[in-house]
Amino acid sequence: MKINKKVEEAINKQINAELYSAYLYLGMSSKCVETNLKGIANWLYVQAQEEMTHAMKFYRFVLDRGGHPVMPAIEGVRTDWKDPLEMFEAAYEHEKKVSAMINAIMDVAIAERDHATSSMLNWFVDEQVEEEANSSEIAEKLKLIGASKDGLLMLDKELSTRVFVDRTQPAGGAQA
Ligand code: FEO
């Protein structure tokens, strides 16, 4: 069954929002590279890659359901972050907004009785729990670290180990 028009419109907006998210995290990552926090930069770069896969999952879904993805401009992001704490607090606030957007699409899908979309969106509902938890946890660690340079370098080391896995694929495959 072809995708419902209201649902298609909402998902098209979400494709743009996920690409914006990738852009947001890239802007943060670049600032960390410039300030020699390469581990935190790595974590944020991997996050930007994840956001791209979120956009692609929505994009493929619209096409698979006979819809038409639209490609409006992606809004610019700031790159002048003061420090990692400011970044991760903003990331947490951003992810809460994304969760609300996903929930709003789910509301449209339910109202329009579009069960295929509801089923696809369940993956995003679960994913957002982790997205919020990750950014919040790192922001809390940064608050504990405060002005400690040793603490910041330890966190930088910890976040350097994050590796990109395409979680939108069944077995974490490489297709984005
Ligand atoms: Fe695609 Fe961070 O949510």
PDB file of C-alpha atoms and ligand atoms in Angstrom:
ATOM      1  CA  MET A   1       0.000   0.000   0.000  1.00  0.00           C
ATOM      2  CA  LYS A   2       1.359   3.422  -0.998  1.00  0.00           C
ATOM      3  CA  ILE A   3       2.499   5.691   1.798  1.00  0.00           C
ATOM      4  CA  ASN A   4      -0.093   8.018   3.306  1.00  0.00           C
ATOM      5  CA  LYS A   5       0.474  11.665   2.232  1.00  0.00           C
ATOM      6  CA  LYS A   6       0.518  13.130   5.760  1.00  0.00           C
ATOM      7  CA  VAL A   7       2.960  10.454   6.888  1.00  0.00           C
ATOM      8  CA  GLU A   8       5.119  11.039   3.807  1.00  0.00           C
ATOM      9  CA  GLU A   9       5.296  14.752   4.587  1.00  0.00           C
ATOM     10  CA  ALA A  10       6.275  14.103   8.215  1.00  0.00           C
ATOM     11  CA  ILE A  11       8.968  11.584   7.262  1.00  0.00           C
ATOM     12  CA  ASN A  12      10.371  13.926   4.631  1.00  0.00           C
ATOM     13  CA  LYS A  13      10.818  16.541   7.350  1.00  0.00           C
ATOM     14  CA  GLN A  14      12.533  13.919   9.480  1.00  0.00           C
ATOM     15  CA  ILE A  15      15.020  13.043   6.690  1.00  0.00           C
ATOM     16  CA  ASN A  16      16.063  16.682   6.791  1.00  0.00           C
ATOM     17  CA  ALA A  17      16.203  16.687  10.606  1.00  0.00           C
ATOM     18  CA  GLU A  18      18.455  13.610  10.674  1.00  0.00           C
ATOM     19  CA  LEU A  19      20.804  15.184   8.125  1.00  0.00           C
ATOM     20  CA  TYR A  20      20.794  18.328  10.262  1.00  0.00           C
ATOM     21  CA  SER A  21      21.737  16.128  13.243  1.00  0.00           C
ATOM     22  CA  ALA A  22      24.683  14.719  11.296  1.00  0.00           C
ATOM     23  CA  TYR A  23      25.751  18.264  10.484  1.00  0.00           C
ATOM     24  CA  LEU A  24      25.381  19.337  14.126  1.00  0.00           C
ATOM     25  CA  TYR A  25      27.620  16.508  15.372  1.00  0.00           C
ATOM     26  CA  LEU A  26      30.167  17.132  12.613  1.00  0.00           C
ATOM     27  CA  GLY A  27      30.400  20.773  13.692  1.00  0.00           C
ATOM     28  CA  MET A  28      31.059  19.641  17.259  1.00  0.00           C
ATOM     29  CA  SER A  29      33.583  17.020  16.136  1.00  0.00           C
ATOM     30  CA  SER A  30      35.570  19.538  14.118  1.00  0.00           C
ATOM     31  CA  LYS A  31      35.829  21.846  17.125  1.00  0.00           C
ATOM     32  CA  CYS A  32      37.211  18.954  19.215  1.00  0.00           C
ATOM     33  CA  VAL A  33      39.811  18.135  16.545  1.00  0.00           C
ATOM     34  CA  GLU A  34      40.905  21.764  16.615  1.00  0.00           C
ATOM     35  CA  THR A  35      41.288  21.659  20.409  1.00  0.00           C
ATOM     36  CA  ASN A  36      43.190  18.326  20.421  1.00  0.00           C
ATOM     37  CA  LEU A  37      40.369  16.307  21.969  1.00  0.00           C
ATOM     38  CA  LYS A  38      40.581  13.668  19.275  1.00  0.00           C
ATOM     39  CA  GLY A  39      38.789  10.923  21.233  1.00  0.00           C
ATOM     40  CA  ILE A  40      35.727  13.094  21.828  1.00  0.00           C
ATOM     41  CA  ALA A  41      35.988  14.187  18.191  1.00  0.00           C
ATOM     42  CA  ASN A  42      35.914  10.499  17.195  1.00  0.00           C
ATOM     43  CA  TRP A  43      32.771   9.824  19.252  1.00  0.00           C
ATOM     44  CA  LEU A  44      31.017  12.805  17.667  1.00  0.00           C
ATOM     45  CA  TYR A  45      32.148  11.823  14.161  1.00  0.00           C
ATOM     46  CA  VAL A  46      30.753   8.309  14.660  1.00  0.00           C
ATOM     47  CA  GLN A  47      27.543   9.914  15.912  1.00  0.00           C
ATOM     48  CA  ALA A  48      27.360  11.985  12.710  1.00  0.00           C
ATOM     49  CA  GLN A  49      27.764   8.754  10.706  1.00  0.00           C
ATOM     50  CA  GLU A  50      24.909   7.178  12.709  1.00  0.00           C
ATOM     51  CA  GLU A  51      22.695  10.161  11.961  1.00  0.00           C
ATOM     52  CA  MET A  52      23.341   9.662   8.243  1.00  0.00           C
ATOM     53  CA  THR A  53      22.101   6.079   8.535  1.00  0.00           C
ATOM     54  CA  HIS A  54      18.967   7.343  10.290  1.00  0.00           C
ATOM     55  CA  ALA A  55      18.335   9.712   7.375  1.00  0.00           C
ATOM     56  CA  MET A  56      18.934   6.900   4.876  1.00  0.00           C
ATOM     57  CA  LYS A  57      16.548   4.550   6.705  1.00  0.00           C
ATOM     58  CA  PHE A  58      13.753   7.127   6.376  1.00  0.00           C
ATOM     59  CA  TYR A  59      14.767   7.933   2.789  1.00  0.00           C
ATOM     60  CA  ARG A  60      14.646   4.287   1.708  1.00  0.00           C
ATOM     61  CA  PHE A  61      11.337   3.811   3.483  1.00  0.00           C
ATOM     62  CA  VAL A  62       9.690   6.702   1.579  1.00  0.00           C
ATOM     63  CA  LEU A  63      10.936   5.276  -1.737  1.00  0.00           C
ATOM     64  CA  ASP A  64      10.006   1.685  -0.852  1.00  0.00           C
ATOM     65  CA  ARG A  65       6.458   2.825  -0.110  1.00  0.00           C
ATOM     66  CA  GLY A  66       6.075   4.633  -3.437  1.00  0.00           C
ATOM     67  CA  GLY A  67       6.563   8.116  -1.972  1.00  0.00           C
ATOM     68  CA  HIS A  68       8.741  10.974  -3.118  1.00  0.00           C
ATOM     69  CA  PRO A  69      11.610  12.215  -0.901  1.00  0.00           C
ATOM     70  CA  VAL A  70      11.967  15.998  -1.057  1.00  0.00           C
ATOM     71  CA  MET A  71      15.325  17.672  -0.499  1.00  0.00           C
ATOM     72  CA  PRO A  72      15.020  21.121   1.061  1.00  0.00           C
ATOM     73  CA  ALA A  73      18.134  22.955   2.294  1.00  0.00           C
ATOM     74  CA  ILE A  74      19.742  21.744   5.506  1.00  0.00           C
ATOM     75  CA  GLU A  75      20.008  24.494   8.096  1.00  0.00           C
ATOM     76  CA  GLY A  76      23.494  25.599   9.123  1.00  0.00           C
ATOM     77  CA  VAL A  77      24.907  24.699  12.550  1.00  0.00           C
ATOM     78  CA  ARG A  78      27.217  26.417  14.987  1.00  0.00           C
ATOM     79  CA  THR A  79      30.844  25.350  15.262  1.00  0.00           C
ATOM     80  CA  ASP A  80      31.979  27.837  17.939  1.00  0.00           C
ATOM     81  CA  TRP A  81      31.399  25.600  20.979  1.00  0.00           C
ATOM     82  CA  LYS A  82      32.962  26.770  24.239  1.00  0.00           C
ATOM     83  CA  ASP A  83      33.817  23.301  25.568  1.00  0.00           C
ATOM     84  CA  PRO A  84      32.653  19.649  25.419  1.00  0.00           C
ATOM     85  CA  LEU A  85      30.167  20.164  28.262  1.00  0.00           C
ATOM     86  CA  GLU A  86      28.367  22.840  26.274  1.00  0.00           C
ATOM     87  CA  MET A  87      28.309  20.472  23.282  1.00  0.00           C
ATOM     88  CA  PHE A  88      26.921  17.466  25.120  1.00  0.00           C
ATOM     89  CA  GLU A  89      24.318  19.488  26.984  1.00  0.00           C
ATOM     90  CA  ALA A  90      23.178  20.818  23.596  1.00  0.00           C
ATOM     91  CA  ALA A  91      23.306  17.282  22.152  1.00  0.00           C
ATOM     92  CA  TYR A  92      21.054  15.999  24.947  1.00  0.00           C
ATOM     93  CA  GLU A  93      18.558  18.832  24.383  1.00  0.00           C
ATOM     94  CA  HIS A  94      18.691  18.126  20.648  1.00  0.00           C
ATOM     95  CA  GLU A  95      18.048  14.395  21.098  1.00  0.00           C
ATOM     96  CA  LYS A  96      15.030  15.137  23.323  1.00  0.00           C
ATOM     97  CA  LYS A  97      13.642  17.250  20.461  1.00  0.00           C
ATOM     98  CA  VAL A  98      14.306  14.450  17.968  1.00  0.00           C
ATOM     99  CA  SER A  99      12.464  11.988  20.227  1.00  0.00           C
ATOM    100  CA  ALA A 100       9.478  14.362  20.289  1.00  0.00           C
ATOM    101  CA  MET A 101       9.586  14.566  16.467  1.00  0.00           C
ATOM    102  CA  ILE A 102       9.626  10.764  16.141  1.00  0.00           C
ATOM    103  CA  ASN A 103       6.713  10.522  18.586  1.00  0.00           C
ATOM    104  CA  ALA A 104       4.791  13.124  16.554  1.00  0.00           C
ATOM    105  CA  ILE A 105       5.286  11.082  13.350  1.00  0.00           C
ATOM    106  CA  MET A 106       4.085   8.007  15.229  1.00  0.00           C
ATOM    107  CA  ASP A 107       0.952   9.946  16.245  1.00  0.00           C
ATOM    108  CA  VAL A 108       0.273  10.787  12.565  1.00  0.00           C
ATOM    109  CA  ALA A 109       0.882   7.170  11.494  1.00  0.00           C
ATOM    110  CA  ILE A 110      -1.511   5.872  14.158  1.00  0.00           C
ATOM    111  CA  ALA A 111      -4.176   8.485  13.309  1.00  0.00           C
ATOM    112  CA  GLU A 112      -3.874   7.557   9.610  1.00  0.00           C
ATOM    113  CA  ARG A 113      -3.873   3.822  10.447  1.00  0.00           C
ATOM    114  CA  ASP A 114      -0.556   3.425   8.584  1.00  0.00           C
ATOM    115  CA  HIS A 115       0.678   0.285  10.323  1.00  0.00           C
ATOM    116  CA  ALA A 116       3.773  -0.205   8.143  1.00  0.00           C
ATOM    117  CA  THR A 117       5.050   3.210   9.216  1.00  0.00           C
ATOM    118  CA  SER A 118       4.235   2.553  12.880  1.00  0.00           C
ATOM    119  CA  SER A 119       6.211  -0.682  12.699  1.00  0.00           C
ATOM    120  CA  MET A 120       9.228   1.045  11.103  1.00  0.00           C
ATOM    121  CA  LEU A 121       9.058   3.873  13.645  1.00  0.00           C
ATOM    122  CA  ASN A 122       9.272   1.466  16.573  1.00  0.00           C
ATOM    123  CA  TRP A 123      12.957   1.049  15.735  1.00  0.00           C
ATOM    124  CA  PHE A 124      13.441   4.817  16.079  1.00  0.00           C
ATOM    125  CA  VAL A 125      11.466   5.003  19.316  1.00  0.00           C
ATOM    126  CA  ASP A 126      13.857   2.439  20.832  1.00  0.00           C
ATOM    127  CA  GLU A 127      16.907   4.091  19.268  1.00  0.00           C
ATOM    128  CA  GLN A 128      16.015   7.473  20.758  1.00  0.00           C
ATOM    129  CA  VAL A 129      16.089   6.021  24.290  1.00  0.00           C
ATOM    130  CA  GLU A 130      19.759   5.242  23.687  1.00  0.00           C
ATOM    131  CA  GLU A 131      20.471   8.520  21.896  1.00  0.00           C
ATOM    132  CA  GLU A 132      19.197  10.504  24.874  1.00  0.00           C
ATOM    133  CA  ALA A 133      20.958   8.262  27.413  1.00  0.00           C
ATOM    134  CA  ASN A 134      24.340   8.502  25.630  1.00  0.00           C
ATOM    135  CA  SER A 135      24.447  12.283  25.363  1.00  0.00           C
ATOM    136  CA  SER A 136      23.072  12.753  28.886  1.00  0.00           C
ATOM    137  CA  GLU A 137      25.597  10.323  30.398  1.00  0.00           C
ATOM    138  CA  ILE A 138      28.561  12.050  28.749  1.00  0.00           C
ATOM    139  CA  ALA A 139      27.254  15.489  29.820  1.00  0.00           C
ATOM    140  CA  GLU A 140      26.981  14.217  33.410  1.00  0.00           C
ATOM    141  CA  LYS A 141      30.541  12.828  33.300  1.00  0.00           C
ATOM    142  CA  LEU A 142      31.801  16.172  32.007  1.00  0.00           C
ATOM    143  CA  LYS A 143      30.081  17.922  34.925  1.00  0.00           C
ATOM    144  CA  LEU A 144      31.850  15.577  37.360  1.00  0.00           C
ATOM    145  CA  ILE A 145      35.177  16.185  35.617  1.00  0.00           C
ATOM    146  CA  GLY A 146      34.748  19.948  35.946  1.00  0.00           C
ATOM    147  CA  ALA A 147      38.079  21.712  35.451  1.00  0.00           C
ATOM    148  CA  SER A 148      40.202  18.544  35.840  1.00  0.00           C
ATOM    149  CA  LYS A 149      42.472  18.187  32.807  1.00  0.00           C
ATOM    150  CA  ASP A 150      43.320  14.595  33.798  1.00  0.00           C
ATOM    151  CA  GLY A 151      39.643  13.719  33.948  1.00  0.00           C
ATOM    152  CA  LEU A 152      39.017  15.250  30.538  1.00  0.00           C
ATOM    153  CA  LEU A 153      41.931  13.344  29.002  1.00  0.00           C
ATOM    154  CA  MET A 154      40.634  10.077  30.511  1.00  0.00           C
ATOM    155  CA  LEU A 155      37.197  10.677  29.001  1.00  0.00           C
ATOM    156  CA  ASP A 156      38.840  11.602  25.702  1.00  0.00           C
ATOM    157  CA  LYS A 157      40.619   8.237  25.751  1.00  0.00           C
ATOM    158  CA  GLU A 158      37.394   6.386  26.581  1.00  0.00           C
ATOM    159  CA  LEU A 159      35.469   8.028  23.740  1.00  0.00           C
ATOM    160  CA  SER A 160      38.263   7.307  21.253  1.00  0.00           C
ATOM    161  CA  THR A 161      37.211   3.632  21.220  1.00  0.00           C
ATOM    162  CA  ARG A 162      33.779   4.170  19.664  1.00  0.00           C
ATOM    163  CA  VAL A 163      33.499   2.437  16.307  1.00  0.00           C
ATOM    164  CA  PHE A 164      30.824   3.068  13.691  1.00  0.00           C
ATOM    165  CA  VAL A 165      28.306   0.262  13.256  1.00  0.00           C
ATOM    166  CA  ASP A 166      25.295   0.665  10.998  1.00  0.00           C
ATOM    167  CA  ARG A 167      22.576  -0.205  13.488  1.00  0.00           C
ATOM    168  CA  THR A 168      19.831   0.303  10.900  1.00  0.00           C
ATOM    169  CA  GLN A 169      20.981  -2.925   9.214  1.00  0.00           C
ATOM    170  CA  PRO A 170      19.859  -6.268  10.737  1.00  0.00           C
ATOM    171  CA  ALA A 171      23.361  -7.526  11.606  1.00  0.00           C
ATOM    172  CA  GLY A 172      25.096  -4.158  11.764  1.00  0.00           C
ATOM    173  CA  GLY A 173      25.977  -4.390   8.064  1.00  0.00           C
ATOM    174  CA  ALA A 174      27.922  -1.801   6.123  1.00  0.00           C
ATOM    175  CA  GLN A 175      25.145  -0.476   3.864  1.00  0.00           C
ATOM    176  CA  ALA A 176      24.120   3.061   4.808  1.00  0.00           C
TER     177      ALA A 176
HETATM  178 FE1  FEO B   1      18.905  10.339  14.642  1.00  0.00          FE
HETATM  179 FE2  FEO B   1      20.295  11.324  17.180  1.00  0.00          FE
HETATM  180  O1  FEO B   1      18.764  10.788  16.352  1.00  0.00           O
END
